[in-house]
Short mmCIF file of C-alpha atoms and ligand atoms in Angstrom, two decimals:
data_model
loop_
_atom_site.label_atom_id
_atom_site.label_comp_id
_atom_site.label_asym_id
_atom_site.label_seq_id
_atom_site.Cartn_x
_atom_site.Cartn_y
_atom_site.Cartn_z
CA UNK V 1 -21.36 0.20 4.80
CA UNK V 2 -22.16 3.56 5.78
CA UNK V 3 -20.04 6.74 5.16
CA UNK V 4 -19.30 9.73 7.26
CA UNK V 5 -22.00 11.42 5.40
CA UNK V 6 -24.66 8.88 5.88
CA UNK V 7 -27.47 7.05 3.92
CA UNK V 8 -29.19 9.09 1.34
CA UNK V 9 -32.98 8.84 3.93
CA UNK V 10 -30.36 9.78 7.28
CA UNK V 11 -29.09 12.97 8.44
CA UNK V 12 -25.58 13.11 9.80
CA UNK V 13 -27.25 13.37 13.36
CA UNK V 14 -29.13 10.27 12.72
CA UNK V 15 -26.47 7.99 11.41
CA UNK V 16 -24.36 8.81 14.24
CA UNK V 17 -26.79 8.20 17.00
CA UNK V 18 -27.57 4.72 15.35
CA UNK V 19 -23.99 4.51 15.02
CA UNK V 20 -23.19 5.35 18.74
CA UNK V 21 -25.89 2.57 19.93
CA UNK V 22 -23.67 0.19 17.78
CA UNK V 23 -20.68 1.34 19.53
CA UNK V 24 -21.94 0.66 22.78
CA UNK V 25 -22.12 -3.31 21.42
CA UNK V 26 -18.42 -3.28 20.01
CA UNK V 27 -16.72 -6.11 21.64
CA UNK V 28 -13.02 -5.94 23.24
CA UNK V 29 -11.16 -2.57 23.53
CA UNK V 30 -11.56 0.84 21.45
CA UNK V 31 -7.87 2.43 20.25
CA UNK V 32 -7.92 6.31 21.31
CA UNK V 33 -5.47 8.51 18.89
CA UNK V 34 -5.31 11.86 17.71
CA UNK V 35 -5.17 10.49 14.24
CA UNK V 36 -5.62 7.30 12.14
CA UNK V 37 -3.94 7.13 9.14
CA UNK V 38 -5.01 5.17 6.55
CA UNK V 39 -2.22 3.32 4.23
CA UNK V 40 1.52 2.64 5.29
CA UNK V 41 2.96 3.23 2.09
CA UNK V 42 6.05 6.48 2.03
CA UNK V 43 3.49 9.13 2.36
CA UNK V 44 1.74 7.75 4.79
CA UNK V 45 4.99 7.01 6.85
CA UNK V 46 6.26 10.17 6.43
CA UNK V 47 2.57 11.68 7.88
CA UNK V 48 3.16 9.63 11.30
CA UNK V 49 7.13 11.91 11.35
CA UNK V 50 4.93 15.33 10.85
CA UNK V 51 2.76 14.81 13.35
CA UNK V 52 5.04 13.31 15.78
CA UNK V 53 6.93 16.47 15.73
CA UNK V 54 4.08 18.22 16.80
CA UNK V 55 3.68 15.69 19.33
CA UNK V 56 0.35 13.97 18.05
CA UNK V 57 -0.29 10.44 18.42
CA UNK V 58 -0.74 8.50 15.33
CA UNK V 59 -2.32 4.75 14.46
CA UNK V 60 -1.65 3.46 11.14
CA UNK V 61 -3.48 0.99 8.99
CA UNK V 62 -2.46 -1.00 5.65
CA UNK V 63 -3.94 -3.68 3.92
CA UNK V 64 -0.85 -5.30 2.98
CA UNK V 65 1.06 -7.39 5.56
CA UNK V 66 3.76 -4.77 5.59
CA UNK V 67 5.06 -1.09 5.11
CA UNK V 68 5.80 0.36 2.21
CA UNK V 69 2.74 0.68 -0.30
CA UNK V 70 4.04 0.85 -3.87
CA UNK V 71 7.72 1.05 -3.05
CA UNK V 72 7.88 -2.57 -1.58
CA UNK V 73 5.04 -4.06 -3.44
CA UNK V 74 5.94 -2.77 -7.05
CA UNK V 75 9.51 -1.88 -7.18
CA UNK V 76 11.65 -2.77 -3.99
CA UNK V 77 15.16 -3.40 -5.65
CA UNK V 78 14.80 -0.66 -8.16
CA UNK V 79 16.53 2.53 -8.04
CA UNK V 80 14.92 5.86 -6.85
CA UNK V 81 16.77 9.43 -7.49
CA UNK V 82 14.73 11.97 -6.51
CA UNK V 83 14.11 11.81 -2.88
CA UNK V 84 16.11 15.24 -1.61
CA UNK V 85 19.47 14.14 0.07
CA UNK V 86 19.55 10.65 -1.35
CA UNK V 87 21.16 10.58 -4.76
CA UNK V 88 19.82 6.97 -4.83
CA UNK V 89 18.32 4.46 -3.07
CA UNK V 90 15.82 1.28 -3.76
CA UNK V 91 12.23 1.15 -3.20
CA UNK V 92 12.96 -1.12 0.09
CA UNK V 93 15.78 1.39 1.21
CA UNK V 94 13.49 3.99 1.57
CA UNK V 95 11.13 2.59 3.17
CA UNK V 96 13.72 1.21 5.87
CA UNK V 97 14.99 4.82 6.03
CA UNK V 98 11.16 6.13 6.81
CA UNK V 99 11.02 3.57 9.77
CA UNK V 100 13.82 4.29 11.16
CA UNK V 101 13.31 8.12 11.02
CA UNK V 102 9.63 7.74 12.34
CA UNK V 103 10.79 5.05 14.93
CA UNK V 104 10.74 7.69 17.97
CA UNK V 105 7.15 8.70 17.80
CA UNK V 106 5.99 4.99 18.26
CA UNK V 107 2.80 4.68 16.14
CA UNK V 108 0.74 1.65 16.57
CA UNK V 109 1.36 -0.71 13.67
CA UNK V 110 -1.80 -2.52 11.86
CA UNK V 111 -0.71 -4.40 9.29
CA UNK V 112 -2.96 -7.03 7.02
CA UNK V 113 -6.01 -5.30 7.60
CA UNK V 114 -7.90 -3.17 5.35
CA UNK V 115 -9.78 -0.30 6.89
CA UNK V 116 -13.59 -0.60 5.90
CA UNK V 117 -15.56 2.04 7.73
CA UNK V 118 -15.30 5.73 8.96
CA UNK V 119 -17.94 6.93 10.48
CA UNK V 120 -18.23 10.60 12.24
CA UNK V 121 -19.28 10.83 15.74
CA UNK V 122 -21.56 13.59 17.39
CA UNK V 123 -18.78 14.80 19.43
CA UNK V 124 -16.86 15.46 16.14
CA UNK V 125 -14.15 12.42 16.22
CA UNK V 126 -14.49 9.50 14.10
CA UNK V 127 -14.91 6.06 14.71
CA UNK V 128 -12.99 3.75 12.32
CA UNK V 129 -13.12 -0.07 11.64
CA UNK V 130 -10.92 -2.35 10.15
CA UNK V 131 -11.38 -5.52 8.75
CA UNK V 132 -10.04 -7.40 11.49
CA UNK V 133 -12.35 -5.80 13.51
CA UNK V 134 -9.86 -3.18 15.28
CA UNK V 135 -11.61 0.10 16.47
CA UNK V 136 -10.29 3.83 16.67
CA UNK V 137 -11.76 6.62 18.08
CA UNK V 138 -9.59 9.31 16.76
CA UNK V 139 -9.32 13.30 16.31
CA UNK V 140 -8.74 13.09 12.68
CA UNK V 141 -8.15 10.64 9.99
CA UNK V 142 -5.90 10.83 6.83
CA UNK V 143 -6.26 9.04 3.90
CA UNK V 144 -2.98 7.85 2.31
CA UNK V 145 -4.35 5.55 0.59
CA UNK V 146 -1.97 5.79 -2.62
CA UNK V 147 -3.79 4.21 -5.77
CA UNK V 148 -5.76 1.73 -3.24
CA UNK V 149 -5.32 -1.47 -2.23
CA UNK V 150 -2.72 -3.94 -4.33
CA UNK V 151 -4.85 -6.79 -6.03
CA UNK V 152 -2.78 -9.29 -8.55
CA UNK V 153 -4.69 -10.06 -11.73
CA UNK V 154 -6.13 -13.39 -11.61
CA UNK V 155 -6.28 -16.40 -13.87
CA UNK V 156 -10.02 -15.82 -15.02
CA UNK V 157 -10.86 -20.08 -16.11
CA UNK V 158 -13.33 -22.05 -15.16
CA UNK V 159 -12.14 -23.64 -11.74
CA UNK V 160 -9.12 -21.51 -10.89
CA UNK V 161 -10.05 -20.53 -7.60
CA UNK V 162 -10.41 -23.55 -6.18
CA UNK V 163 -6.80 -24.45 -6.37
CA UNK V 164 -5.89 -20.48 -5.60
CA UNK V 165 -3.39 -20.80 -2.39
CA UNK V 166 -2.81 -24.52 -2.66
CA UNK V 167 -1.82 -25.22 -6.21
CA UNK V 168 -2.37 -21.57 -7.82
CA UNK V 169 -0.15 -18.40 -6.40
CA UNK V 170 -0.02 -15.34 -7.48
CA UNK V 171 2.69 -14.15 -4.92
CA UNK V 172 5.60 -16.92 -4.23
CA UNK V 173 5.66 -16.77 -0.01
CA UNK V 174 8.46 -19.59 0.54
CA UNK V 175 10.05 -21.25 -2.61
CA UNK V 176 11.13 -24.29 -1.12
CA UNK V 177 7.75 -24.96 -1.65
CA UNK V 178 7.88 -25.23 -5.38
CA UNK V 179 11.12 -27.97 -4.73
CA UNK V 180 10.55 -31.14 -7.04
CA UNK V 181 7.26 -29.63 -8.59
CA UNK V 182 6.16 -29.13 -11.82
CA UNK V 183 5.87 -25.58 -12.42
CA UNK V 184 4.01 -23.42 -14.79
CA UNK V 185 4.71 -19.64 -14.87
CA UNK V 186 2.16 -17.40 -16.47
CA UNK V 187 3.70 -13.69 -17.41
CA UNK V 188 6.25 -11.91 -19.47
CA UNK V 189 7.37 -9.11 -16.38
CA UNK V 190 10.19 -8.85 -13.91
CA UNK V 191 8.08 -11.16 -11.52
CA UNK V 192 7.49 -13.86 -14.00
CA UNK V 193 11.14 -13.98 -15.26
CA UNK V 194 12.82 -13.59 -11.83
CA UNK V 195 10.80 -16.73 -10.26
CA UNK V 196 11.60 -18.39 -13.40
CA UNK V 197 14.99 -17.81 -13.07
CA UNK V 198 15.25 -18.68 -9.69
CA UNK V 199 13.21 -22.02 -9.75
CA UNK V 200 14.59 -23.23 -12.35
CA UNK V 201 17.07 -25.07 -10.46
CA UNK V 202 14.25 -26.28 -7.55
CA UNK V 203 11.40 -27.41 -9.31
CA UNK V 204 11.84 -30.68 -11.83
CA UNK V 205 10.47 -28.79 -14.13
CA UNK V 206 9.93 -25.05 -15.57
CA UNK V 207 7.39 -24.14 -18.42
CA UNK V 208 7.14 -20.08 -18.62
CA UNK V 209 3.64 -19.22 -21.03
CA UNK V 210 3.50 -15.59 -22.30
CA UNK V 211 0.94 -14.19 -24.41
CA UNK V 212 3.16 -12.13 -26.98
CA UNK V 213 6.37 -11.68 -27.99
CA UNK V 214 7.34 -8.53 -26.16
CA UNK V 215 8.87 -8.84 -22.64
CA UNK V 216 8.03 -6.30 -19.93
CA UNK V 217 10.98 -8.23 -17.79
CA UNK V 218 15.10 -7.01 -17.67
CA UNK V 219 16.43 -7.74 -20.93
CA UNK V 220 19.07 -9.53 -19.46
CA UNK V 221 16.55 -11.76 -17.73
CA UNK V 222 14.65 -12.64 -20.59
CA UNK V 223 18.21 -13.55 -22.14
CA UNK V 224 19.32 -15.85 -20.15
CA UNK V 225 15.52 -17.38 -20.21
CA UNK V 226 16.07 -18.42 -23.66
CA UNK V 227 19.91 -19.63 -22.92
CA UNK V 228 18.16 -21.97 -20.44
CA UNK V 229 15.66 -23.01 -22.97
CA UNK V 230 18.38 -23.59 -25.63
CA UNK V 231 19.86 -25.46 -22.98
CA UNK V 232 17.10 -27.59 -22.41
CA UNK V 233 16.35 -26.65 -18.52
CA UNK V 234 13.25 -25.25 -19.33
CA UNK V 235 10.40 -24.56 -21.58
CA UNK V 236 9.08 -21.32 -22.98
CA UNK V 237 5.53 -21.30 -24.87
CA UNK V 238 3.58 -18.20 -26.75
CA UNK V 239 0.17 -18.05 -25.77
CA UNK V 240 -2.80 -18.52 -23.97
CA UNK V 241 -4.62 -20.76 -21.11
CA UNK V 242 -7.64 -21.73 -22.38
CA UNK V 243 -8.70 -24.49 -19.08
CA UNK V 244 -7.17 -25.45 -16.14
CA UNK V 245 -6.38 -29.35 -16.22
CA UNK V 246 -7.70 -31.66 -13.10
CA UNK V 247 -6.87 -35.22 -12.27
CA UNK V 248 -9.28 -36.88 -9.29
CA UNK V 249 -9.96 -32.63 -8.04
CA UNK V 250 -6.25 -31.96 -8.02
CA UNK V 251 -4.28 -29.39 -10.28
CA UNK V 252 -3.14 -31.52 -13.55
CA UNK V 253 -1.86 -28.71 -16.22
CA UNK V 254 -3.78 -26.50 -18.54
CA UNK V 255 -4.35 -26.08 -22.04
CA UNK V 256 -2.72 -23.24 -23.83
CA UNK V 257 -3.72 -21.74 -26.98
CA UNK V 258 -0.49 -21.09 -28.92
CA UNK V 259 0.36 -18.28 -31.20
CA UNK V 260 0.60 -21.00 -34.14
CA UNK V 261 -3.39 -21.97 -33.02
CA UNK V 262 -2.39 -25.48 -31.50
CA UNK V 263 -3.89 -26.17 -28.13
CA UNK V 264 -1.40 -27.83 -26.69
CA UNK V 265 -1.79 -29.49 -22.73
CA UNK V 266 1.12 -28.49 -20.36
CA UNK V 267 1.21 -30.62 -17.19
CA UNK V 268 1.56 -28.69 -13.66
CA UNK V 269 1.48 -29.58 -10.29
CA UNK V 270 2.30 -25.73 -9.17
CA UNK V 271 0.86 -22.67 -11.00
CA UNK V 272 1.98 -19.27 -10.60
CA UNK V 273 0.77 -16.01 -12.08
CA UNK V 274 2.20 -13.28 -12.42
CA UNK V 275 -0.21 -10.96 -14.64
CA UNK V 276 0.94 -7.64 -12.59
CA UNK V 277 -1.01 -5.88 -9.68
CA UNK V 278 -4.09 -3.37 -10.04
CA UNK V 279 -5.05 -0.81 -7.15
CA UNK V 280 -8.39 -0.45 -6.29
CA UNK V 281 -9.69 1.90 -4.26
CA UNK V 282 -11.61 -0.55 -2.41
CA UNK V 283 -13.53 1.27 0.60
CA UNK V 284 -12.43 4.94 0.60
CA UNK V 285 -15.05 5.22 -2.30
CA UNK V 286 -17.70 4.75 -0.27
CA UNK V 287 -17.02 6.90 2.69
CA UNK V 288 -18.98 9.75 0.85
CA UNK V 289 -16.05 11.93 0.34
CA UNK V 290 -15.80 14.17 -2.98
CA UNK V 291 -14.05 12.37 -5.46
CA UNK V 292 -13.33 12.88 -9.32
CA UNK V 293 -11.04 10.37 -11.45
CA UNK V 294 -10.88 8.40 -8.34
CA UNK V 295 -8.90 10.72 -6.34
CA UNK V 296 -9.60 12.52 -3.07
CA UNK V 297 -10.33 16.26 -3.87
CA UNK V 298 -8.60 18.11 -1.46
CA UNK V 299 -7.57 21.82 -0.94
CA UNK V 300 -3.67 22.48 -1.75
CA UNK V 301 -2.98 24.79 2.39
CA UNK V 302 -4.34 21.50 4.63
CA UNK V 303 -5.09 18.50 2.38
CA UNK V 304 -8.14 18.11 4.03
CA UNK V 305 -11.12 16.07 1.72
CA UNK V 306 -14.67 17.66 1.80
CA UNK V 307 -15.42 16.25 5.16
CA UNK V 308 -13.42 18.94 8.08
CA UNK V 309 -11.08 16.24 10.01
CA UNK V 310 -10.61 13.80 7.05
CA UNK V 311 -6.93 14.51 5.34
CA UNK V 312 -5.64 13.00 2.01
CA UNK V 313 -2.14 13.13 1.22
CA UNK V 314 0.07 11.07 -1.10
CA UNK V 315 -1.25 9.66 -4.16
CA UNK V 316 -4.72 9.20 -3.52
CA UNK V 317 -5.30 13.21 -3.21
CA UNK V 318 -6.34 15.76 -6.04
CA UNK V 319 -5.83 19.44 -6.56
CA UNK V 320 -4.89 22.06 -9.00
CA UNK V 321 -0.97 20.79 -10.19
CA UNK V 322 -0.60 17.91 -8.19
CA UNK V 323 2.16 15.39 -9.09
CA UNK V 324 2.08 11.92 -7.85
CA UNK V 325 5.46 12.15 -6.35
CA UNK V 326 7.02 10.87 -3.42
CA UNK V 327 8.29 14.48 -2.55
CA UNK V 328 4.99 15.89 -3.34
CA UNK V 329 3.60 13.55 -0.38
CA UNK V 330 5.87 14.02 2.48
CA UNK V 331 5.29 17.97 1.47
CA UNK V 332 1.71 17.77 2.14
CA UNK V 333 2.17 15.65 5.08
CA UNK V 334 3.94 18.44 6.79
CA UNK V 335 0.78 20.66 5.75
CA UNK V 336 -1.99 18.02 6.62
CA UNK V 337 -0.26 17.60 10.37
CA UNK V 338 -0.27 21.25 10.87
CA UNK V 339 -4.08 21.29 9.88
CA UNK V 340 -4.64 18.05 11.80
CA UNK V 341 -3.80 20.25 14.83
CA UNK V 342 -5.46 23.35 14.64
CA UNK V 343 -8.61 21.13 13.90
CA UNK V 344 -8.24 19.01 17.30
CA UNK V 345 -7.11 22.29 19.13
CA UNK V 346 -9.14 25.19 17.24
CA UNK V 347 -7.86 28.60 17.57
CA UNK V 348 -4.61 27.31 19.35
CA UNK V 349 -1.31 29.01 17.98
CA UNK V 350 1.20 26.58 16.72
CA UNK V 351 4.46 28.14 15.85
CA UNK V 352 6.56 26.71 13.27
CA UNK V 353 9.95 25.19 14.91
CA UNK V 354 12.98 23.91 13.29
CA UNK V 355 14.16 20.15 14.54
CA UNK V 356 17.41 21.95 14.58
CA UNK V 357 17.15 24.05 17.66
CA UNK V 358 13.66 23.09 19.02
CA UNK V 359 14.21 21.26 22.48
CA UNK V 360 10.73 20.29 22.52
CA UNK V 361 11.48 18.03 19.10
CA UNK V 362 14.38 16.96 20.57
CA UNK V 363 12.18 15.50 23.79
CA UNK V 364 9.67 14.20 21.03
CA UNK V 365 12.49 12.76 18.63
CA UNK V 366 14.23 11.60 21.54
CA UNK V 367 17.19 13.19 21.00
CA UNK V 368 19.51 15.33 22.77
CA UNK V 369 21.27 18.36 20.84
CA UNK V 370 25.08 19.20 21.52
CA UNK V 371 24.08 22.41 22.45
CA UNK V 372 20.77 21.46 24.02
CA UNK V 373 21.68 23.56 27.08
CA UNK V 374 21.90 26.66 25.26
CA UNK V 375 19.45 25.71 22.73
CA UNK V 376 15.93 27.92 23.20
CA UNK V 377 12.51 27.24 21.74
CA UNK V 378 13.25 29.87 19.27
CA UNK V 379 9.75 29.78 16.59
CA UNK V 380 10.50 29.66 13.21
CA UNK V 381 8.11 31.90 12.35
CA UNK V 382 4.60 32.23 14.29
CA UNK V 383 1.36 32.24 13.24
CA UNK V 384 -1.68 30.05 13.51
CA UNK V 385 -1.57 26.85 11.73
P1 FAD Z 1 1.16 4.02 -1.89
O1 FAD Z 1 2.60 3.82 -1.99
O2 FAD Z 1 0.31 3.56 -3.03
O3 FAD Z 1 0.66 3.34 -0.53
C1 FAD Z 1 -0.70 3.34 -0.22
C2 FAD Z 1 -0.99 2.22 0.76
O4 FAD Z 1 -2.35 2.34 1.21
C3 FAD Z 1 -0.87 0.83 0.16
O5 FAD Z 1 0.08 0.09 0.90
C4 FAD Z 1 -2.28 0.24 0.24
O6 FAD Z 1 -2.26 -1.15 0.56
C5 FAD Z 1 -2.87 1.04 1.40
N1 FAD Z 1 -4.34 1.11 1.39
C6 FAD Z 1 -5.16 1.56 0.40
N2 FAD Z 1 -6.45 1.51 0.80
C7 FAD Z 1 -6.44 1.03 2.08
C8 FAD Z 1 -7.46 0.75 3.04
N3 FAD Z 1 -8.76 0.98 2.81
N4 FAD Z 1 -7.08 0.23 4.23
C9 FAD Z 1 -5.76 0.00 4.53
N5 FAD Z 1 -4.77 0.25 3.64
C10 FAD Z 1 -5.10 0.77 2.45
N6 FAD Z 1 7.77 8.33 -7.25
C11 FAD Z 1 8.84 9.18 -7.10
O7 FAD Z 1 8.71 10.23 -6.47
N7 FAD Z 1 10.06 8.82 -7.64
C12 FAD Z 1 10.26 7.66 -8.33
O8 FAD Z 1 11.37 7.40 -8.82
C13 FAD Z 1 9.16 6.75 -8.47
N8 FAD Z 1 9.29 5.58 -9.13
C14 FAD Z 1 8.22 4.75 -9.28
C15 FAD Z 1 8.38 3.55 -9.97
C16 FAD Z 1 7.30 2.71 -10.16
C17 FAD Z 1 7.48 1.40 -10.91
C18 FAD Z 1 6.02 3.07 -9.63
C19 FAD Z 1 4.83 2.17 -9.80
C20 FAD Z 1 5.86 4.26 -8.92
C21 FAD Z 1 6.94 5.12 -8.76
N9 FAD Z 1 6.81 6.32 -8.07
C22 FAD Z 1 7.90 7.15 -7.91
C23 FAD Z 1 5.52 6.75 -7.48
C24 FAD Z 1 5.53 6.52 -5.98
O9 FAD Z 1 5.78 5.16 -5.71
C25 FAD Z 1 4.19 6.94 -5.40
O10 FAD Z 1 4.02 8.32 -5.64
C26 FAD Z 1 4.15 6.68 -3.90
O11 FAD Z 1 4.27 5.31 -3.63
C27 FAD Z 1 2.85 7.21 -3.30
O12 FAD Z 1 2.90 6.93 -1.93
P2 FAD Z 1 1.56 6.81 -1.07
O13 FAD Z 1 2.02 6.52 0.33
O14 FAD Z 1 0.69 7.98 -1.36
O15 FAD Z 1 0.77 5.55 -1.68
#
C-alpha cells in the first residue's frame, strides 16, 4: 500500500501521477466530500456535528459494523459521568445521543469497512479507499481512529481457525444459536460471565474454563456462577486449552490443562472465547504520517498530522498534555473543523457563531429559533480560522 508520502524511490509528484492513471481504472462511482473521516467512534461522531455547523459535508468510515468505537464495543451498559451536561449515561446512550444530535447534517454512513489507503492527489485532495472498495475524493481527511481497529484475542491451537465462525466465536451474534449445544466458554471477564449466565438455561450444557483464580467479571456475576455450579447447572474448570478436540473434521471438545496438572478432555459442540479485544492500528501506520508510541502527532490549534489536510482527533492523536478523554475529543473536533475549512477555502474569514442566535446554523441544524425573525448573524467573535 502506498502512503500519502509515497515509496521511499517516488516523489510525491510521481506517486500521484501513477496514482491518478489508477484512478482513471477505478470501477463504479467516486464519493465527492469535503471531508472523510476515518472511525465512527464519539470523537469521530462528534467531528461530522463541527463541521456540519460550518456547513461542510462529511463521509464517515468504521471498521466495525456499527457506531460507536470503544463506547459500544467495550463498555455499552456501563456508566459514564463526565460528559458536560450528562451527570450519567451508558456507553450506548451516548452514542444514541451523538446520532441524534449529528442526524441533521446527513453524513454518508460506511459501516464494516476498514479504510486501507489515502493517497494525496496533485490537485491537493485525497483519494481514499476502503476495503470494500468505496472511493472518496475529498478536501480533507481526519483520522479518528481511536486506539485502531477492535480485534478479539484468538484461541492460538493447532486447528482453531478452521472451526472459527462455525463452531468457534469470539462475539455471540444470535444466541438461539447456541440452543441444545454443548458449550464451552473460555474467559474470566464481563463477556465470558454474562454469556455464561445467559446460556446457561439454552444450551444442554455449560463448562466456563479460566486460567486463574481472579475474575475480571461483576462480582455479583461470578457469584451466582458458582451458585449455578453448586447447583449442578454448570461446570467451572481452572486452566488451560492445550488442543482442540475433532471427531470425523467436526469440533469434539478440547483438552485443558488444569491448575492441579491433569489434562482433562471437555466435550463441545460450540466454543466461545472471550479473551478481551486489542486495537491495532491496522492501516493508519502506513500512510507515512509522523507517529511516536503509536499515536498521530499533531499540533494542539488544528489537530492537523504532519501531512497539511490530514486531521487527527480523539484518541489516536498526540501532543503536549493530551488526555484520552471523550471531552478532550469533541474539543478538538471543534478545532480540527475550523482548520478543515480554512484549508479547503485558504485565506477565507470564518467568524465564530453561536448555535444560539446564528440563523445560518439554524438552516444547517434544521431548526427554527423562537425568535428566528429577530435573530441576526451576530459573530461571536471574528477572525480567521
Ligand atoms: P474510539 O472510540 O476508539 O473509536 C475509533 C473507531 O475507529 C473504532 O470504531 C475503530 O473501529 C475505527 N477505526 C480504526 N481504524 C480504522 C480504519 N483504518 N478504518 C475504519 N475504521 C477504523 N472516556 C471518558 O471520557 N470517560 C469515561 O468514563 C470513559 N470510560 C471508559 C471506560 C472504558 C472501559 C474504556 C475502555 C474507555 C473509557 N473511556 C472513557 C475512553 C473513551 O472511550 C475514549 O477516549 C473514546 O472512545 C475515544 O473516542 P475515539 O472516537 O477517539 O476512538
Amino acid at each position: 500500500m502506498r502512503s500519502v508520502t509515497g515509496g521511499a524511490k517516488a516523489s510525491r509528484g510521481e506517486i500521484l501521477l501513477s496514482r491518478e492513471s489508477q484512478l482513471a481504472l477505478i470501477d463504479g462511482p467516486v464519493i465527492d466530500t469535503d471531508a472523510v473521516i476515518v472511525g465512527a467512534g464519539p470523537v469521530g461522531l462528534f467531528q461530522v456535528f463541527e463541521l456540519g455547523l460550518l456547513g461542510l459535508k462529511a463521509h464517515i468510515v468504521d471498521s466495525l459494523p456499527v457506531a460507536g468505537g470503544q463506547c459500544i464495543e467495550l463498555y455499552p451498559d456501563k456508566p459514564i459521568y463526565d460528559i458536560p451536561a450528562l451527570p450519567v449515561c451508558t456507553g450506548r446512550e451516548l452514542i444514541e445521543r451523538l446520532l441524534e444530535q449529528i442526524r441533521p447534517f446527513d453524513a454518508g454512513f460506511h459501516l464494516g469497512q476498514e479504510v486501507t489507503e489515502v493517497h494525496g492527489r496533485e490537485d491537493g485532495r485525497f483519494h481514499v479507499v476502503t476495503s470494500r472498495g468505496t472511493h472518496f475524493r475529498a478536501g480533507a481527511v481526519v483520522i479518528a481512529g481511536g486506539v485502531g481497529s477492535f480485534q478479539p484475542r484468538r484461541l492460538s491451537v493447532e486447528g482453531a481457525e478452521r472451526h472459527e465462525g462455525r463452531a468457534l466465536h469470539y462475539k455471540v451474534r444470535d444466541p438461539a444459536s447456541f440452543t441444545d449445544a454443548d458449550l464451552l466458554i473460555l474467559g474470566g471477564g464481563d463477556s465470558a460471565l454474562d454469556w455464561t449466565l445467559n446460556l446457561v438455561e439454552r444450551a444442554r450444557s455449560v463448562v466456563l474454563v479460566h486460567r486463574r483464580p481472579e475474575f475480571r467479571a461483576a462480582p455479583a456475576s461470578v457469584a451466582r456462577m458458582f451458585e449455578l455450579r453448586d447447583a449442578g447447572r454448570l461446570d467451572y474448570l481452572e486452566g488451560q486449552v492445550q488442543q482442540i478436540l475433532e471427531s470425523n473434521g467436526e469440533l469434539a471438545g478440547v483438552s485443558v490443562r488444569t491448575v492441579d496438572g491433569v489434562t482433562r478432555r471437555v466435550g463441545a459442540t460450540q466454543l466461545l472465547v472471550f479473551w478481551g479485544l486489542h486495537p491495532k492500528l491496522g492501516p493508519i501506520a502506513d500512510w507515512g504520517l509522523d507517529l511516536s508510541r503509536r499515536a498521530l502527532q499533531v499540533d494542539a490549534e488544528k489537530f492537523q498530522t504532519s501531512i497539511p489536510g490530514i486531521f487527527a482527533v480523539g484518541d489516536i492523536n498526540d501532543y503536549p498534555g493530551k488526555k484520552k478523554l471523550i471531552l478532550s475529543g469533541f474539543h478538538e473536533t471543534a478545532l480540527a473543523a475550523f482548520a478543515i475549512q480554512s484549508h479547503l477555502q485558504p485565506g477565507k474569514k470564518v467568524h465564530l457563531q453561536y448555535t444560539t442566535t446564528s440563523p445560518i446554523m439554524h438552516r444547517r441544524l434544521g431548526v427554527v429559533a423562537p425568535d428566528a425573525e429577530s435573530a441576526t448573524d451576530t459573530p461571536r467573535r471574528s477572525g480567521t480560522a
